[in-house]
Tab-separated table of C-alpha atoms and ligand atoms in Angstrom:
chain	number	residue	atom	x	y	z
A	6	UNK	CA	-253.021	-56.681	-56.487
A	7	UNK	CA	-252.371	-52.939	-56.398
A	8	UNK	CA	-249.883	-51.808	-59.033
A	9	UNK	CA	-246.903	-49.554	-58.332
A	10	UNK	CA	-244.728	-47.357	-60.536
A	11	UNK	CA	-241.470	-45.924	-59.147
A	12	UNK	CA	-239.582	-43.069	-60.845
A	13	UNK	CA	-236.056	-42.399	-59.611
A	14	UNK	CA	-234.147	-39.125	-59.690
A	15	UNK	CA	-230.443	-38.676	-58.978
A	16	UNK	CA	-227.549	-40.953	-58.141
A	17	UNK	CA	-226.663	-44.655	-58.024
A	18	UNK	CA	-227.646	-44.739	-54.377
A	19	UNK	CA	-231.190	-43.651	-55.282
A	20	UNK	CA	-231.353	-46.263	-58.052
A	21	UNK	CA	-230.299	-48.888	-55.526
A	22	UNK	CA	-232.842	-47.723	-52.941
A	23	UNK	CA	-235.639	-47.777	-55.552
A	24	UNK	CA	-234.745	-51.318	-56.584
A	25	UNK	CA	-234.858	-52.507	-52.961
A	26	UNK	CA	-238.236	-50.763	-52.403
A	27	UNK	CA	-239.622	-52.303	-55.603
A	28	UNK	CA	-238.450	-55.770	-54.531
A	29	UNK	CA	-239.963	-55.364	-51.042
A	30	UNK	CA	-243.275	-54.175	-52.518
A	31	UNK	CA	-243.336	-57.180	-54.855
A	32	UNK	CA	-242.725	-59.477	-51.871
A	33	UNK	CA	-245.737	-57.836	-50.175
A	34	UNK	CA	-248.050	-58.590	-53.110
A	35	UNK	CA	-247.784	-55.362	-55.092
A	36	UNK	CA	-247.519	-55.503	-58.883
A	37	UNK	CA	-244.641	-53.497	-60.427
A	38	UNK	CA	-245.667	-51.706	-63.628
A	39	UNK	CA	-243.636	-49.949	-66.319
A	40	UNK	CA	-246.044	-47.052	-66.858
A	41	UNK	CA	-247.352	-44.445	-64.407
A	42	UNK	CA	-250.618	-44.234	-66.419
A	43	UNK	CA	-252.090	-47.518	-65.164
A	44	UNK	CA	-250.566	-47.511	-61.699
A	45	UNK	CA	-252.585	-47.458	-58.475
A	46	UNK	CA	-249.539	-46.018	-56.722
A	47	UNK	CA	-246.827	-43.675	-58.092
A	48	UNK	CA	-243.699	-43.049	-56.035
A	49	UNK	CA	-241.042	-40.473	-56.915
A	50	UNK	CA	-237.671	-41.267	-55.305
A	51	UNK	CA	-236.087	-37.839	-55.072
A	52	UNK	CA	-232.646	-36.207	-55.086
A	53	UNK	CA	-231.586	-33.016	-53.286
A	54	UNK	CA	-228.013	-32.653	-54.505
A	55	UNK	CA	-229.042	-29.589	-56.586
A	56	UNK	CA	-232.076	-27.300	-56.448
A	57	UNK	CA	-232.908	-28.177	-60.049
A	58	UNK	CA	-233.394	-31.848	-59.101
A	59	UNK	CA	-235.923	-30.884	-56.425
A	60	UNK	CA	-237.842	-28.478	-58.692
A	61	UNK	CA	-238.016	-31.177	-61.372
A	62	UNK	CA	-239.582	-33.729	-58.981
A	63	UNK	CA	-242.049	-31.182	-57.571
A	64	UNK	CA	-243.068	-30.128	-61.096
A	65	UNK	CA	-243.544	-33.756	-62.085
A	66	UNK	CA	-245.682	-34.441	-59.008
A	67	UNK	CA	-247.889	-31.409	-59.662
A	68	UNK	CA	-248.591	-32.813	-63.151
A	69	UNK	CA	-249.305	-36.250	-61.704
A	70	UNK	CA	-251.731	-34.762	-59.183
A	71	UNK	CA	-253.618	-32.946	-61.956
A	72	UNK	CA	-253.722	-36.074	-64.122
A	73	UNK	CA	-254.742	-38.273	-61.203
A	74	UNK	CA	-257.620	-35.943	-60.264
A	75	UNK	CA	-258.807	-36.113	-63.877
A	76	UNK	CA	-258.316	-39.820	-64.726
A	77	UNK	CA	-257.671	-41.822	-61.536
A	78	UNK	CA	-258.963	-40.160	-58.319
A	79	UNK	CA	-258.063	-43.128	-56.071
A	80	UNK	CA	-254.434	-43.141	-57.156
A	81	UNK	CA	-251.869	-42.774	-54.352
A	82	UNK	CA	-248.970	-40.373	-54.976
A	83	UNK	CA	-245.858	-40.245	-52.838
A	84	UNK	CA	-242.354	-38.854	-52.430
A	85	UNK	CA	-239.392	-40.918	-51.196
A	86	UNK	CA	-235.743	-40.145	-50.576
A	87	UNK	CA	-233.618	-37.071	-49.975
A	88	UNK	CA	-236.085	-34.276	-50.766
A	89	UNK	CA	-238.789	-36.141	-48.803
A	90	UNK	CA	-236.346	-36.262	-45.890
A	91	UNK	CA	-235.415	-32.574	-46.011
A	92	UNK	CA	-238.912	-31.166	-46.675
A	93	UNK	CA	-241.226	-33.696	-44.922
A	94	UNK	CA	-244.689	-32.271	-43.987
A	95	UNK	CA	-244.026	-29.240	-46.197
A	96	UNK	CA	-244.540	-31.454	-49.280
A	97	UNK	CA	-248.067	-32.523	-48.241
A	98	UNK	CA	-248.894	-28.841	-47.643
A	99	UNK	CA	-247.240	-27.451	-50.805
A	100	UNK	CA	-248.276	-30.234	-53.200
A	101	UNK	CA	-251.910	-31.036	-52.299
A	102	UNK	CA	-252.732	-34.568	-53.477
A	103	UNK	CA	-249.500	-36.090	-52.150
A	104	UNK	CA	-250.398	-38.726	-49.561
A	105	UNK	CA	-247.066	-40.368	-48.717
A	106	UNK	CA	-243.724	-38.790	-47.768
A	107	UNK	CA	-241.016	-41.276	-46.757
A	108	UNK	CA	-237.569	-40.216	-45.590
A	109	UNK	CA	-234.245	-41.940	-46.299
A	110	UNK	CA	-234.426	-44.222	-43.254
A	111	UNK	CA	-237.972	-45.408	-43.992
A	112	UNK	CA	-237.855	-46.973	-47.464
A	113	UNK	CA	-238.672	-50.412	-45.963
A	114	UNK	CA	-241.913	-49.041	-44.455
A	115	UNK	CA	-243.383	-48.390	-47.913
A	116	UNK	CA	-245.430	-51.665	-48.087
A	117	UNK	CA	-247.163	-51.201	-44.700
A	118	UNK	CA	-247.858	-47.478	-45.202
A	119	UNK	CA	-249.236	-48.028	-48.711
A	120	UNK	CA	-251.509	-50.793	-47.422
A	121	UNK	CA	-252.871	-48.473	-44.715
A	122	UNK	CA	-253.490	-45.762	-47.341
A	123	UNK	CA	-255.091	-48.189	-49.828
A	124	UNK	CA	-257.456	-49.710	-47.265
A	125	UNK	CA	-258.427	-46.271	-45.947
A	126	UNK	CA	-256.865	-46.627	-42.496
A	127	UNK	CA	-254.859	-43.443	-43.108
A	128	UNK	CA	-255.464	-40.290	-45.202
A	129	UNK	CA	-251.742	-39.460	-45.544
A	130	UNK	CA	-248.434	-40.596	-44.021
A	131	UNK	CA	-245.278	-38.531	-43.436
A	132	UNK	CA	-242.360	-40.379	-41.806
A	133	UNK	CA	-238.890	-38.835	-41.813
A	134	UNK	CA	-237.690	-40.145	-38.460
A	135	UNK	CA	-234.353	-41.880	-37.920
A	136	UNK	CA	-234.642	-45.643	-37.565
A	137	UNK	CA	-232.029	-47.918	-35.987
A	138	UNK	CA	-230.835	-50.570	-38.430
A	139	UNK	CA	-232.267	-48.822	-41.502
A	140	UNK	CA	-228.895	-49.194	-43.249
A	141	UNK	CA	-229.536	-52.954	-43.438
A	142	UNK	CA	-232.939	-52.605	-45.118
A	143	UNK	CA	-231.472	-51.885	-48.569
A	144	UNK	CA	-230.493	-55.435	-49.612
A	145	UNK	CA	-233.075	-56.975	-51.967
A	146	UNK	CA	-232.407	-57.177	-55.710
A	147	UNK	CA	-235.103	-57.586	-58.341
A	148	UNK	CA	-234.898	-60.651	-60.591
A	149	UNK	CA	-234.648	-59.814	-64.315
A	150	UNK	CA	-238.002	-58.887	-65.900
A	151	UNK	CA	-239.534	-61.489	-68.223
A	152	UNK	CA	-237.405	-61.949	-71.320
A	153	UNK	CA	-234.569	-59.897	-69.818
A	154	UNK	CA	-231.044	-61.227	-69.156
A	155	UNK	CA	-229.691	-61.540	-65.609
A	156	UNK	CA	-227.530	-58.424	-65.134
A	157	UNK	CA	-223.802	-59.220	-64.961
A	158	UNK	CA	-223.106	-56.384	-62.515
A	159	UNK	CA	-224.838	-55.177	-59.348
A	160	UNK	CA	-224.604	-52.383	-56.773
A	161	UNK	CA	-224.440	-53.349	-53.114
A	162	UNK	CA	-225.188	-50.703	-50.499
A	163	UNK	CA	-222.636	-51.017	-47.655
A	164	UNK	CA	-223.519	-47.948	-45.585
A	165	UNK	CA	-225.787	-44.918	-45.362
A	166	UNK	CA	-225.080	-41.321	-44.444
A	167	UNK	CA	-222.011	-39.106	-44.167
A	168	UNK	CA	-220.330	-37.308	-41.269
A	169	UNK	CA	-218.094	-35.143	-43.444
A	170	UNK	CA	-220.277	-32.028	-43.667
A	171	UNK	CA	-218.667	-30.393	-46.704
A	172	UNK	CA	-219.960	-26.823	-46.645
A	173	UNK	CA	-221.906	-27.117	-49.938
A	174	UNK	CA	-223.483	-30.511	-49.365
A	175	UNK	CA	-226.970	-31.427	-48.179
A	176	UNK	CA	-226.300	-35.204	-47.906
A	177	UNK	CA	-225.482	-35.280	-44.159
A	178	UNK	CA	-228.868	-33.584	-43.544
A	179	UNK	CA	-230.825	-35.896	-45.856
A	180	UNK	CA	-229.006	-39.188	-45.281
A	181	UNK	CA	-227.989	-38.715	-41.638
A	182	UNK	CA	-224.819	-39.810	-39.911
A	183	UNK	CA	-222.713	-42.744	-41.149
A	184	UNK	CA	-224.205	-46.184	-40.420
A	185	UNK	CA	-222.495	-49.308	-41.743
A	186	UNK	CA	-223.852	-52.785	-42.443
A	187	UNK	CA	-221.921	-55.738	-40.940
A	188	UNK	CA	-219.280	-57.315	-43.218
A	189	UNK	CA	-220.953	-60.767	-43.031
A	190	UNK	CA	-224.286	-59.356	-44.221
A	191	UNK	CA	-222.658	-57.644	-47.198
A	192	UNK	CA	-220.696	-60.777	-48.121
A	193	UNK	CA	-223.897	-62.883	-47.985
A	194	UNK	CA	-225.629	-60.448	-50.326
A	195	UNK	CA	-222.698	-60.502	-52.760
A	196	UNK	CA	-222.612	-64.316	-52.666
A	197	UNK	CA	-226.358	-64.492	-53.444
A	198	UNK	CA	-225.781	-62.174	-56.394
A	199	UNK	CA	-222.927	-64.335	-57.698
A	200	UNK	CA	-225.204	-67.399	-57.420
A	201	UNK	CA	-227.635	-65.521	-59.682
A	202	UNK	CA	-224.939	-64.873	-62.305
A	203	UNK	CA	-223.500	-61.503	-61.224
A	204	UNK	CA	-219.757	-61.291	-61.950
A	205	UNK	CA	-218.998	-57.748	-60.750
A	206	UNK	CA	-220.197	-55.864	-57.678
A	207	UNK	CA	-219.844	-52.162	-56.905
A	208	UNK	CA	-219.838	-51.380	-53.183
A	209	UNK	CA	-221.964	-48.295	-52.675
A	210	UNK	CA	-222.140	-45.485	-50.162
A	211	UNK	CA	-221.818	-41.717	-49.878
A	212	UNK	CA	-218.305	-42.024	-48.385
A	213	UNK	CA	-217.384	-45.706	-48.713
A	214	UNK	CA	-213.782	-45.468	-47.522
A	215	UNK	CA	-215.077	-44.355	-44.126
A	216	UNK	CA	-216.783	-47.732	-43.857
A	217	UNK	CA	-216.319	-49.273	-40.389
A	218	UNK	CA	-214.219	-46.352	-39.148
A	219	UNK	CA	-216.105	-46.171	-35.851
A	220	UNK	CA	-217.071	-49.819	-35.327
A	221	UNK	CA	-214.457	-52.105	-36.937
A	222	UNK	CA	-211.008	-52.181	-35.275
A	223	UNK	CA	-207.897	-51.901	-37.451
A	224	UNK	CA	-206.376	-55.368	-38.020
A	225	UNK	CA	-202.780	-55.709	-39.282
A	226	UNK	CA	-202.887	-52.074	-40.348
A	227	UNK	CA	-206.038	-52.647	-42.387
A	228	UNK	CA	-209.100	-50.422	-42.003
A	229	UNK	CA	-212.644	-51.760	-41.832
A	230	UNK	CA	-213.100	-50.922	-45.524
A	231	UNK	CA	-210.035	-52.906	-46.619
A	232	UNK	CA	-211.178	-55.818	-44.430
A	233	UNK	CA	-214.542	-55.668	-46.238
A	234	UNK	CA	-212.816	-55.644	-49.649
A	235	UNK	CA	-210.789	-58.697	-48.640
A	236	UNK	CA	-213.894	-60.561	-47.433
A	237	UNK	CA	-215.796	-59.850	-50.654
A	238	UNK	CA	-212.668	-60.757	-52.641
A	239	UNK	CA	-212.862	-64.339	-51.278
A	240	UNK	CA	-216.190	-65.049	-52.994
A	241	UNK	CA	-215.775	-67.745	-55.678
A	242	UNK	CA	-217.265	-66.826	-59.030
A	243	UNK	CA	-216.973	-63.087	-58.380
A	244	UNK	CA	-214.612	-61.643	-61.011
A	245	UNK	CA	-214.505	-57.932	-60.257
A	246	UNK	CA	-214.989	-55.473	-57.379
A	247	UNK	CA	-215.484	-51.694	-57.620
A	248	UNK	CA	-216.635	-49.071	-55.120
A	249	UNK	CA	-218.146	-45.568	-55.135
A	250	UNK	CA	-218.058	-42.894	-53.792
A	251	UNK	CA	-214.855	-42.512	-51.768
A	252	UNK	CA	-213.437	-39.347	-50.199
A	253	UNK	CA	-209.771	-38.463	-50.868
A	254	UNK	CA	-209.304	-38.148	-47.106
A	255	UNK	CA	-210.215	-41.836	-46.629
A	256	UNK	CA	-207.460	-43.187	-48.857
A	257	UNK	CA	-204.979	-44.667	-46.402
A	258	UNK	CA	-201.913	-46.591	-47.591
A	259	UNK	CA	-203.762	-49.850	-46.823
A	260	UNK	CA	-206.390	-48.993	-49.434
A	261	UNK	CA	-203.827	-47.785	-51.996
A	262	UNK	CA	-201.840	-51.028	-51.574
A	263	UNK	CA	-205.009	-53.119	-51.823
A	264	UNK	CA	-205.148	-52.212	-55.534
A	265	UNK	CA	-201.845	-54.053	-55.973
A	266	UNK	CA	-202.733	-56.995	-53.729
A	267	UNK	CA	-206.366	-57.863	-54.578
A	268	UNK	CA	-206.569	-58.927	-58.250
A	269	UNK	CA	-210.385	-58.668	-58.362
A	270	UNK	CA	-210.254	-55.029	-57.210
A	271	UNK	CA	-210.447	-53.130	-60.495
A	272	UNK	CA	-207.905	-50.388	-61.135
A	273	UNK	CA	-210.427	-47.592	-61.411
A	274	UNK	CA	-211.175	-44.931	-58.836
A	275	UNK	CA	-213.730	-42.136	-58.812
A	276	UNK	CA	-212.153	-39.560	-56.481
A	277	UNK	CA	-214.176	-36.325	-56.086
A	278	UNK	CA	-211.718	-33.390	-56.181
A	279	UNK	CA	-214.321	-30.575	-56.118
A	280	UNK	CA	-211.680	-27.838	-56.582
A	281	UNK	CA	-207.969	-27.439	-57.411
A	282	UNK	CA	-207.623	-24.385	-55.166
A	283	UNK	CA	-206.514	-24.855	-51.543
A	284	UNK	CA	-208.371	-21.673	-50.574
A	285	UNK	CA	-211.633	-23.147	-51.898
A	286	UNK	CA	-210.965	-26.655	-50.525
A	287	UNK	CA	-210.747	-24.992	-47.106
A	288	UNK	CA	-214.026	-23.071	-47.618
A	289	UNK	CA	-215.617	-26.333	-48.798
A	290	UNK	CA	-214.343	-28.113	-45.646
A	291	UNK	CA	-212.874	-30.910	-47.779
A	292	UNK	CA	-209.974	-31.536	-45.365
A	293	UNK	CA	-207.284	-32.211	-47.936
A	294	UNK	CA	-205.038	-30.017	-50.026
A	295	UNK	CA	-204.249	-29.871	-53.716
A	296	UNK	CA	-200.813	-31.383	-52.993
A	297	UNK	CA	-202.307	-34.238	-50.972
A	298	UNK	CA	-204.712	-34.982	-53.851
A	299	UNK	CA	-201.804	-35.048	-56.322
A	300	UNK	CA	-199.788	-37.264	-53.962
A	301	UNK	CA	-202.721	-39.693	-53.784
A	302	UNK	CA	-202.996	-39.800	-57.581
A	303	UNK	CA	-199.273	-40.562	-57.845
A	304	UNK	CA	-199.497	-43.263	-55.155
A	305	UNK	CA	-202.379	-44.966	-56.987
A	306	UNK	CA	-200.610	-44.778	-60.353
A	307	UNK	CA	-197.442	-46.185	-58.769
A	308	UNK	CA	-199.395	-49.251	-57.596
A	309	UNK	CA	-201.480	-49.511	-60.788
A	310	UNK	CA	-200.007	-47.601	-63.779
A	311	UNK	CA	-203.193	-48.265	-65.757
A	312	UNK	CA	-205.406	-46.800	-63.007
A	313	UNK	CA	-208.530	-45.209	-64.506
A	314	UNK	CA	-209.304	-41.974	-62.666
A	315	UNK	CA	-212.506	-39.978	-62.708
A	316	UNK	CA	-213.654	-37.118	-60.535
A	317	UNK	CA	-216.349	-34.612	-59.547
A	318	UNK	CA	-215.746	-30.862	-59.592
A	319	UNK	CA	-217.853	-27.892	-58.564
A	320	UNK	CA	-217.369	-24.661	-60.538
A	321	UNK	CA	-218.704	-21.317	-59.351
A	322	UNK	CA	-218.438	-22.017	-55.613
A	323	UNK	CA	-219.075	-18.794	-53.643
A	324	UNK	CA	-216.054	-16.522	-53.890
A	325	UNK	CA	-214.308	-18.585	-56.591
A	326	UNK	CA	-211.921	-16.183	-58.348
A	327	UNK	CA	-210.549	-16.554	-61.874
A	328	UNK	CA	-207.288	-17.665	-60.260
A	329	UNK	CA	-209.019	-20.364	-58.142
A	330	UNK	CA	-210.715	-21.646	-61.271
A	331	UNK	CA	-207.452	-21.633	-63.204
A	332	UNK	CA	-205.901	-23.786	-60.443
A	333	UNK	CA	-208.651	-26.351	-61.066
A	334	UNK	CA	-207.971	-26.255	-64.820
A	335	UNK	CA	-204.208	-26.654	-64.218
A	336	UNK	CA	-204.800	-29.622	-61.913
A	337	UNK	CA	-206.966	-31.239	-64.577
A	338	UNK	CA	-204.088	-30.887	-67.047
A	339	UNK	CA	-201.598	-32.238	-64.506
A	340	UNK	CA	-203.639	-35.300	-63.445
A	341	UNK	CA	-205.240	-36.019	-66.852
A	342	UNK	CA	-208.416	-37.649	-65.558
A	343	UNK	CA	-210.116	-40.216	-67.793
A	344	UNK	CA	-213.489	-38.694	-67.045
A	345	UNK	CA	-214.941	-35.864	-64.955
A	346	UNK	CA	-218.407	-34.756	-63.834
A	347	UNK	CA	-218.478	-30.970	-63.674
A	348	UNK	CA	-221.245	-29.305	-61.669
A	349	UNK	CA	-222.204	-25.649	-61.327
A	350	UNK	CA	-222.462	-24.702	-57.662
A	351	UNK	CA	-226.111	-24.893	-56.495
A	352	UNK	CA	-227.223	-23.331	-53.185
A	353	UNK	CA	-228.569	-26.034	-50.841
A	354	UNK	CA	-230.821	-25.147	-47.908
A	355	UNK	CA	-229.259	-25.186	-44.415
A	356	UNK	CA	-225.704	-25.580	-45.809
A	357	UNK	CA	-222.987	-23.104	-44.697
A	358	UNK	CA	-221.985	-22.293	-48.293
A	359	UNK	CA	-225.523	-21.034	-49.021
A	360	UNK	CA	-224.889	-18.188	-46.565
A	361	UNK	CA	-221.406	-17.346	-47.846
A	362	UNK	CA	-220.539	-14.006	-49.464
A	363	UNK	CA	-219.445	-13.906	-53.084
A	364	UNK	CA	-222.297	-15.913	-54.643
A	365	UNK	CA	-221.502	-15.946	-58.394
A	366	UNK	CA	-223.816	-15.288	-61.353
A	367	UNK	CA	-225.203	-18.173	-63.435
A	368	UNK	CA	-223.327	-16.688	-66.453
A	369	UNK	CA	-219.939	-17.056	-64.740
A	370	UNK	CA	-220.839	-20.567	-63.517
A	371	UNK	CA	-221.940	-21.609	-67.005
A	372	UNK	CA	-218.822	-20.122	-68.653
A	373	UNK	CA	-216.519	-22.024	-66.249
A	374	UNK	CA	-218.626	-25.173	-66.649
A	375	UNK	CA	-218.271	-25.143	-70.445
A	376	UNK	CA	-214.596	-24.209	-70.285
A	377	UNK	CA	-213.712	-27.096	-67.933
A	378	UNK	CA	-215.782	-29.567	-69.964
A	379	UNK	CA	-213.846	-28.536	-73.055
A	380	UNK	CA	-210.541	-29.083	-71.250
A	381	UNK	CA	-211.809	-32.482	-70.056
A	382	UNK	CA	-212.878	-33.496	-73.581
A	383	UNK	CA	-209.415	-32.658	-74.937
A	384	UNK	CA	-207.713	-34.672	-72.180
A	385	UNK	CA	-210.231	-37.525	-72.533
A	386	UNK	CA	-209.689	-37.743	-76.280
A	387	UNK	CA	-205.932	-37.965	-75.751
A	388	UNK	CA	-206.189	-40.625	-73.022
A	389	UNK	CA	-208.658	-42.783	-74.957
A	390	UNK	CA	-206.455	-42.642	-78.078
A	391	UNK	CA	-203.682	-44.408	-76.122
A	392	UNK	CA	-205.846	-47.571	-76.163
A	393	UNK	CA	-205.837	-47.959	-79.962
A	394	UNK	CA	-203.855	-51.083	-80.910
A	395	UNK	CA	-203.921	-52.447	-77.346
A	396	UNK	CA	-205.569	-55.653	-76.150
A	397	UNK	CA	-207.751	-55.131	-73.099
A	398	UNK	CA	-209.695	-57.520	-70.873
A	399	UNK	CA	-213.379	-56.647	-70.674
A	400	UNK	CA	-216.348	-58.034	-68.762
A	401	UNK	CA	-219.110	-58.408	-71.340
A	402	UNK	CA	-222.249	-56.754	-69.980
A	403	UNK	CA	-224.782	-57.308	-72.768
A	404	UNK	CA	-226.164	-55.649	-75.935
A	405	UNK	CA	-224.773	-52.190	-76.634
A	406	UNK	CA	-227.174	-49.499	-75.426
A	407	UNK	CA	-226.563	-47.514	-78.622
A	408	UNK	CA	-226.597	-50.438	-81.092
A	409	UNK	CA	-228.261	-53.682	-79.873
A	410	UNK	CA	-226.661	-55.612	-82.762
A	411	UNK	CA	-223.358	-55.159	-80.968
A	412	UNK	CA	-222.225	-56.036	-77.479
A	413	UNK	CA	-220.639	-53.819	-74.857
A	414	UNK	CA	-218.420	-54.408	-71.888
A	415	UNK	CA	-216.128	-52.585	-69.494
A	416	UNK	CA	-212.371	-52.610	-69.086
A	417	UNK	CA	-210.930	-52.956	-65.580
A	418	UNK	CA	-210.234	-49.211	-65.675
A	419	UNK	CA	-213.982	-48.665	-66.306
A	420	UNK	CA	-213.987	-47.757	-70.005
A	421	UNK	CA	-216.873	-48.832	-72.239
A	422	UNK	CA	-215.872	-51.110	-75.131
A	423	UNK	CA	-218.284	-51.858	-78.004
A	424	UNK	CA	-217.638	-54.820	-80.315
A	425	UNK	CA	-219.269	-57.427	-82.569
A	426	UNK	CA	-219.684	-60.599	-80.539
A	427	UNK	CA	-221.885	-63.574	-79.704
A	428	UNK	CA	-224.504	-63.631	-76.900
A	429	UNK	CA	-222.528	-66.401	-75.210
A	430	UNK	CA	-219.887	-63.790	-74.492
A	431	UNK	CA	-222.248	-62.076	-72.032
A	432	UNK	CA	-220.986	-62.442	-68.481
A	433	UNK	CA	-217.591	-63.575	-69.763
A	434	UNK	CA	-214.165	-61.986	-69.420
A	435	UNK	CA	-212.707	-61.716	-72.921
A	436	UNK	CA	-209.812	-59.930	-74.597
A	437	UNK	CA	-210.599	-57.255	-77.183
A	438	UNK	CA	-208.167	-55.495	-79.519
A	439	UNK	CA	-209.028	-51.775	-79.615
A	440	UNK	CA	-209.235	-50.359	-83.138
A	441	UNK	CA	-210.815	-46.928	-82.727
A	442	UNK	CA	-212.149	-44.387	-80.281
A	443	UNK	CA	-215.505	-42.607	-80.077
A	444	UNK	CA	-216.765	-40.122	-77.467
A	445	UNK	CA	-215.533	-41.728	-74.195
A	446	UNK	CA	-216.091	-45.141	-75.892
A	447	UNK	CA	-213.632	-47.693	-77.305
A	448	UNK	CA	-214.398	-49.929	-80.319
A	449	UNK	CA	-212.645	-53.209	-81.087
A	450	UNK	CA	-212.620	-56.864	-82.105
A	451	UNK	CA	-212.504	-59.879	-79.775
A	452	UNK	CA	-208.932	-61.184	-79.607
A	453	UNK	CA	-209.881	-64.478	-77.891
A	454	UNK	CA	-213.451	-65.910	-78.170
A	455	UNK	CA	-213.866	-67.138	-74.587
A	456	UNK	CA	-211.296	-67.197	-71.730
A	457	UNK	CA	-213.094	-69.887	-69.679
A	458	UNK	CA	-214.044	-72.648	-72.189
B	527	SF4	S1	-218.181	-36.318	-48.405
B	527	SF4	FE1	-219.592	-36.252	-50.128
B	527	SF4	S2	-221.584	-36.836	-49.286
B	527	SF4	FE2	-220.262	-36.313	-47.567
B	527	SF4	S3	-220.683	-34.144	-47.135
B	527	SF4	FE3	-218.920	-34.221	-48.523
B	527	SF4	S4	-219.762	-34.081	-50.598
B	527	SF4	FE4	-221.438	-34.601	-49.198
């Protein structure tokens, strides 16, 4: 059996795609291996969200080509994902030795194309075409590796693509227009996961709260996305539901109220702000204002006072003045996010922002990046401190990644909690009394051993 090694760059969506590809390859008789050294096939699943991510994957592939020529001439090397989609044939030309380039609607073709390359039917394959129904090809989940525990949480891809076309973003060009999987198909997948022992699912997409906007009629004032949440909510044995990544524009009152009505829907929301300046939000084509964002935050906190809020922000967008940046800092102080991912603006090919005047220096971007991270750390420290002395319900995920002698879990508002516990806690909902705070981590002691038994 030919062996395959997959390396993934970028976001949760890429991780999910790689897992589905790996599972499909296994079903077609390929052997999944942990090391690229012994693999007959190496696939890099790429990300295009920033230029750095692309350069990293290209650099890695150039090293693999050199190594393969030296130690394993028959090895097949390929690119998958967003960069494969945006660069296509160019990659075979610019990185000689690459024999497979699969776009974001062709992941499920990997087994057949690899077989044709391995048995010499084809010299190289480049396929970046659109394919009807491709959104429903990301559904398989790998079973735990030998000796590994069944994961307690899982990501479920509900849609592909984005129609939003924010001026800085390459996703609509690499992932195509929005295509949604049917509710029944998603519910079946979630139910299968629960039968395997999963207790929490995260519904995944580039702009999840646009789910069903064009193909599911509103029912009783509820959008397609809220109807999906309700359907998943009905699954017995499922304890928690999360979703990522929404767009502030897609938060209708039906979704805000769902946080108060659906007990399994965890009170945590990752809402990408991108900037606190209305002038920049307009240039970014985000289609909401600073005031609307604040109104949304207040609506969510009115429904769920303990709502955990995180966000994404771009600093150094073309033309960003000191005053624009200060408006972002002020909004951070006003909202007091629990966590934030701060990114320096990175020019993306074919995006309107790449052609805009006022491109800023890397020094200014880096200064604003560090400054906002410092502000976020101060706010984070303060917000995490409010948990000391409180009892919180956590879903126990498994051994702590930092200290395997301890266990870790997540609160409903998505905070990591580390504690001393027993393996039988894994997969359980338990109460933990928080005693101290570390860097964006809570530490505590189990208040009640096991809620269920
Ligand atoms: S909504 Fe998100 S994925 Fe879609 S274009 Fe904007 S930034 Fe990109």
